[in-house]
Coordinates of C-alpha atoms in Angstrom, one line a residue:
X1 CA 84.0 81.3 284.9
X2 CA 87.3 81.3 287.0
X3 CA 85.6 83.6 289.5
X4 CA 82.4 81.9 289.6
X5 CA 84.5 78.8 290.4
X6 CA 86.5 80.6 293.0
X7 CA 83.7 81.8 294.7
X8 CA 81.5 78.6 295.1
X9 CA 85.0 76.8 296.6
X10 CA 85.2 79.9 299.1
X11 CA 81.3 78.8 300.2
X12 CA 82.1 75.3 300.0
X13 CA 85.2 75.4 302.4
X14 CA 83.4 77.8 304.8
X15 CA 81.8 75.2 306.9
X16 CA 85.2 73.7 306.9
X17 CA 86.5 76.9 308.8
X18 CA 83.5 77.2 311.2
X19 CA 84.5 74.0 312.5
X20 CA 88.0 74.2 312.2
X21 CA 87.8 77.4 314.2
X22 CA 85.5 75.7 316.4
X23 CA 88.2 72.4 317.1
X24 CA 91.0 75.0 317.7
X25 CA 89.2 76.4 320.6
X26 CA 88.1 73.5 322.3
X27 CA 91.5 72.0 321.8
X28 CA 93.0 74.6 323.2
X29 CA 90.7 74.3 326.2
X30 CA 91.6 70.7 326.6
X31 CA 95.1 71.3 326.1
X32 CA 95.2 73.9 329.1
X33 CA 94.6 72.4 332.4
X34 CA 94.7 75.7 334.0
X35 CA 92.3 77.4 331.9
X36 CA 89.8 74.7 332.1
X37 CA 90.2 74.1 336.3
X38 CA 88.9 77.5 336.0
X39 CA 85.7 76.4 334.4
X40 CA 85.3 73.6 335.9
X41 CA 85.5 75.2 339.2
X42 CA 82.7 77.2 339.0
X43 CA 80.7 74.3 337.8
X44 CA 81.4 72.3 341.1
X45 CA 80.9 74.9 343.6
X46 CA 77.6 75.7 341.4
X47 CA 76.1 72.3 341.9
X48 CA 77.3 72.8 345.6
X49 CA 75.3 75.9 345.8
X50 CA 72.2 75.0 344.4
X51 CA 72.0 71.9 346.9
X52 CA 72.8 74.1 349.8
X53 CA 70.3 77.0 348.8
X54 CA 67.8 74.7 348.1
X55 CA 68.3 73.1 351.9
X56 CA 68.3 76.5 353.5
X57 CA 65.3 78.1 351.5
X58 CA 63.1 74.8 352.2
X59 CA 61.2 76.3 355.2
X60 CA 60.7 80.2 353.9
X61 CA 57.0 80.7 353.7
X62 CA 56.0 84.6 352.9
X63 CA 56.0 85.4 349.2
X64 CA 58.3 88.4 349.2
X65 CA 60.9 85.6 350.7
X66 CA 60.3 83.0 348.4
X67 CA 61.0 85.2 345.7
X68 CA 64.4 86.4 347.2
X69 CA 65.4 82.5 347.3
X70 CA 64.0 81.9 344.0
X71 CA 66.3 84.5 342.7
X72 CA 68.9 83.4 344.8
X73 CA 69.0 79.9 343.3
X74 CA 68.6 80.8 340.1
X75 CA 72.3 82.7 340.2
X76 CA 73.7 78.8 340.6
X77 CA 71.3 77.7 338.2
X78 CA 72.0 79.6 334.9
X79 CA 75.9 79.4 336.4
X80 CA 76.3 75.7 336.2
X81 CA 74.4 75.5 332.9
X82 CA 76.6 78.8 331.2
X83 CA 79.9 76.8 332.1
X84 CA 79.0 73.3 331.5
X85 CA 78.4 74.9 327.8
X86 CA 81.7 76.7 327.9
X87 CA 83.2 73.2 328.5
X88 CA 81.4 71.6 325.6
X89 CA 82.6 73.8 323.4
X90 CA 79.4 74.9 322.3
X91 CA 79.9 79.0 323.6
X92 CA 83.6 79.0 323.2
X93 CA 85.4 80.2 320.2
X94 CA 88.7 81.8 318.4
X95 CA 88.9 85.4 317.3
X96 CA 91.4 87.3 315.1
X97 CA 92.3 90.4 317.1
X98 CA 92.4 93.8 315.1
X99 CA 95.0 95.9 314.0
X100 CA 96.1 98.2 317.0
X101 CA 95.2 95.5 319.9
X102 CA 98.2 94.0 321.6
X103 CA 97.9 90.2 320.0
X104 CA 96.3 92.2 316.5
X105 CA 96.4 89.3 313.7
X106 CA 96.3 86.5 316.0
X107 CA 93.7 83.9 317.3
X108 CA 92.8 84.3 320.9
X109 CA 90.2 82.2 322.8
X110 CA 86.9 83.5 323.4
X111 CA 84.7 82.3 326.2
X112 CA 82.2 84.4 324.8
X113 CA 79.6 82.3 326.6
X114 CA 80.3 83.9 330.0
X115 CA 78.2 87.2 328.9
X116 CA 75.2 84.6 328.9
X117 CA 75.8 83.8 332.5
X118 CA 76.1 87.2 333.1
X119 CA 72.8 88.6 330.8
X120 CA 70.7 86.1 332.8
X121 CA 72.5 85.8 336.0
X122 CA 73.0 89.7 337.4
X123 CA 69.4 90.7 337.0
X124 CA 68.7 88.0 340.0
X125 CA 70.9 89.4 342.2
X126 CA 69.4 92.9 341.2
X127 CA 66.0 91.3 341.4
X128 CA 66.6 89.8 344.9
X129 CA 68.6 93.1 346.2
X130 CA 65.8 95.4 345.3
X131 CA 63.5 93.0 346.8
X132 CA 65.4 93.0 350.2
X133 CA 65.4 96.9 350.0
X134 CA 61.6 97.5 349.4
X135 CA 62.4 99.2 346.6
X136 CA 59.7 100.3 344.1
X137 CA 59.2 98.8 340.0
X138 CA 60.3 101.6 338.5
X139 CA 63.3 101.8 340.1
X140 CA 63.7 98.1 340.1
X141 CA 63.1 97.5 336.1
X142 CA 65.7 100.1 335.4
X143 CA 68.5 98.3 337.5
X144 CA 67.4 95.4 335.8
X145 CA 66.8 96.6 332.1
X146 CA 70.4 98.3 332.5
X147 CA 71.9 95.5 333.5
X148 CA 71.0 93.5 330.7
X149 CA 72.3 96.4 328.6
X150 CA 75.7 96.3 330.1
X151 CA 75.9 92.9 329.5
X152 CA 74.7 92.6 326.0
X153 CA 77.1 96.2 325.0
X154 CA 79.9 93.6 327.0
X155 CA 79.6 91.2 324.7
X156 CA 79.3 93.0 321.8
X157 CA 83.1 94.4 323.2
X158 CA 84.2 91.1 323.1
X159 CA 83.4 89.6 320.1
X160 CA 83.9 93.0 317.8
X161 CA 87.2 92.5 315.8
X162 CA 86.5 94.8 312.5
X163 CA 88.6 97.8 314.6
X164 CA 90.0 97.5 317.5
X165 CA 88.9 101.9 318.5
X166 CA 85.3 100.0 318.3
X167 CA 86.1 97.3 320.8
X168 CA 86.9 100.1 323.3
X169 CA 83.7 102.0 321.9
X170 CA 81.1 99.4 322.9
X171 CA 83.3 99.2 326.3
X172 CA 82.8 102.5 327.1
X173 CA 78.8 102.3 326.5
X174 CA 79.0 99.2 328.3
X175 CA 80.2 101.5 331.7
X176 CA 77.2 103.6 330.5
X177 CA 74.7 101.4 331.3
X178 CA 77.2 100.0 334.3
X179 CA 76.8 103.8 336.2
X180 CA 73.6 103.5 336.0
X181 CA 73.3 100.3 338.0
X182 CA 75.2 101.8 340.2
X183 CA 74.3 105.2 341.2
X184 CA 70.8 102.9 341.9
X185 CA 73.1 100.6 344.6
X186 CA 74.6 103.4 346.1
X187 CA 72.0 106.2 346.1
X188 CA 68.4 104.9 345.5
X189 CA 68.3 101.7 347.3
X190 CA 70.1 102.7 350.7
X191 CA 67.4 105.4 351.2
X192 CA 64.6 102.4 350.6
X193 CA 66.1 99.6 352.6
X194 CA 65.8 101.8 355.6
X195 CA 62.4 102.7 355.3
X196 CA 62.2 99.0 354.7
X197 CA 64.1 97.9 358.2
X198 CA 66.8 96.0 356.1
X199 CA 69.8 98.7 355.6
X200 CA 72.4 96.5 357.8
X201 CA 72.2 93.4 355.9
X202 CA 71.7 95.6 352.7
X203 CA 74.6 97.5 353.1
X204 CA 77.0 94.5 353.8
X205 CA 75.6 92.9 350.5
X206 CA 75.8 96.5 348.1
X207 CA 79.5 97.0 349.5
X208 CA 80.3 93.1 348.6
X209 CA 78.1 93.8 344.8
X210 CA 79.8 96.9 343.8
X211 CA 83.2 96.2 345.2
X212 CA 83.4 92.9 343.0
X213 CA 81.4 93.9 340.1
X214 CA 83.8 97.0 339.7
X215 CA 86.5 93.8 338.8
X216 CA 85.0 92.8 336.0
X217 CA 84.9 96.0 333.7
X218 CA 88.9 96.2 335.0
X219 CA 89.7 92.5 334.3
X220 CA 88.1 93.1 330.8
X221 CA 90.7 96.0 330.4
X222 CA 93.9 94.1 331.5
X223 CA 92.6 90.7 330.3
X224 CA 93.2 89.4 326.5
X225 CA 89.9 91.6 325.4
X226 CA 91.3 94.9 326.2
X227 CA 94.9 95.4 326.6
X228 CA 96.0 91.9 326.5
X229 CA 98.7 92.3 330.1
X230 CA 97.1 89.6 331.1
X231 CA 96.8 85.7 329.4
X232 CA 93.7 84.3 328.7
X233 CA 94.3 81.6 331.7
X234 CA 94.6 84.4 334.6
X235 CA 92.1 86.4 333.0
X236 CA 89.5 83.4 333.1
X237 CA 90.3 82.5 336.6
X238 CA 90.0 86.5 337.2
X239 CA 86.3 86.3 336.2
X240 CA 85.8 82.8 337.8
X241 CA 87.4 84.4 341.3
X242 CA 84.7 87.5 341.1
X243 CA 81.6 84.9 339.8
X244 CA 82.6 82.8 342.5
X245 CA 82.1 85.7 345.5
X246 CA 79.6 87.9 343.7
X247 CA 77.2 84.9 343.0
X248 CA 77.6 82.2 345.5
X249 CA 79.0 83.9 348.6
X250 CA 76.6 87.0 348.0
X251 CA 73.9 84.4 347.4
X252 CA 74.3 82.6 350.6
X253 CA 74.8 85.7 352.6
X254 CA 71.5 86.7 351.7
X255 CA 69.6 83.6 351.9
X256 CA 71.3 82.9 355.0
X257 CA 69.7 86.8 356.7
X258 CA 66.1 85.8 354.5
X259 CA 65.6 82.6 356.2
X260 CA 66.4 84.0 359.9
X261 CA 65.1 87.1 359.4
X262 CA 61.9 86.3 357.0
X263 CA 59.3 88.2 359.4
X264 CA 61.0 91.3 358.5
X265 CA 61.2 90.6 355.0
X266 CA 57.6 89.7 354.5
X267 CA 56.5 92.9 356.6
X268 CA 59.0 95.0 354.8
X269 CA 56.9 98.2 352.5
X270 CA 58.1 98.5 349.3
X271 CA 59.6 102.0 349.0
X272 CA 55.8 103.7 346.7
X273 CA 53.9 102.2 350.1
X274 CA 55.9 104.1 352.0
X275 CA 56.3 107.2 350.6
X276 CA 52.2 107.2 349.8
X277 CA 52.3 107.0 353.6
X278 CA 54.6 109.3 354.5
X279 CA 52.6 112.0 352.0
X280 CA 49.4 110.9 354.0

């Protein structure tokens, strides 16, 4: 009877810690004007974005084009929605770290909600970099599929706190998927953007995607999730730095060549056009 007791109190109480769990991050969220600047950042510069890219993607015609800016704008898009949900508190939360990781037994914050920006976010920038190169849909859906799969595996990094070996285990198939996307930016895609006639601007952009992209996985390492050398503050303006020049600078960059440059785009083959040619 004693246990049965017990055991409906423990049910009972449990919505009680959800939300006290829940008030302790957003409090501490409120509570820390640097961490939140570094939300709230990205959420202004977003909205600046998206009114800019809209202004410079008004006269692009050609569909090929029109889907670049597309993709383009939706990078600022699912930004300023992903943060302005960070800041409500409703993708935000505390986790007990386990035994072995620096802060083990403690309760760090968890903007868990950034891998959402990140799951639906990347896959444009892949999306409009394999349509500047030309590139073919095989090789553009496994960018894209192993993207998502980096992301999702990242998450799943973040928010594992059963053993702390596991943590690192879900990292490390998280850099899997990562080499994959990459070995496709640094091998496949040069090759098609110059049978496509766009390797200048499409080299400036891979160097800017891989060089900034490779920050993240570090960050993670040093940041709170990993080793813990850095606090959660720095670590959040870490990722808000790299969002800020992988996403909006690479996005205007782009959209900035697109709309002078659309008569290339729109003429460019895609990469199985070209190489049926070249066979012919």
């Amino acid at each position: 009877m004693l246990d049965t007791a017990t055991a409906a109190a423990t049910r009972l109480a449990q919505p009680d810690v959800l939300l006290q769990t829940e008030t302790s991050a957003v409090e501490i969220l409120r509570n820390d004007t640097v961490l939140s600047a570094s939300l709230w950042a990205n959420v202004a510069l977003a909205g600046l974005a998206i009114l800019l890219f809209v202004y410079m993607g008004r006269n692009v015609d050609t569909p090929r084009a029109r889907l670049i800016w597309v993709s383009t704008l939706l990078v600022p898009l699912v930004s300023i929605a992903s943060y302005s949900a960070l800041l409500s508190g409703l993708t935000i939360g505390t986790l007990e770290m386990p035994a072995g990781h620096a802060l083990a037994g403690e309760s760090v914050f968890s903007p868990w909600g950034r891998y959402l920006t990140w799951t639906f976010s990347t896959p444009m920038i892949l999306l409009a970099l394999g349509l500047l190169a030309g590139t073919d849909t095989a090789k553009l859906f496994t960018a894209i599929t192993m993207d998502v799969g980096m992301c999702v595996t990242g998450l799943a990094a973040a928010l594992v706190t059963q053993s702390y070996l596991l943590r690192w285990a879900f990292f490390g198939i998280s850099s899997a998927f990562f080499l994959v996307v990459l070995y496709i930016l640094l091998v496949e895609w040069p090759d098609d953007a110059a049978r496509a006639g766009t390797a200048d601007i499409f080299g400036t952009l891979k160097v800017l995607t891989v060089i900034l992209w490779l920050g993240y996985p570090i960050l993670w390492a040093l940041g709170t999730e990993g080793l813990a050398l850095l606090d959660v503050a720095i670590t959040s303006w870490g990722y808000s730095g790299l969002d800020i020049l992988a996403k909006y600078v690479f996005a205007f960059l782009l959209l900035r060549w697109v709309a002078g440059n659309e008569d290339a785009v729109a003429t460019a083959p895609d990469s199985a056009t070209a190489s049926a040619a070249a066979d012919d």
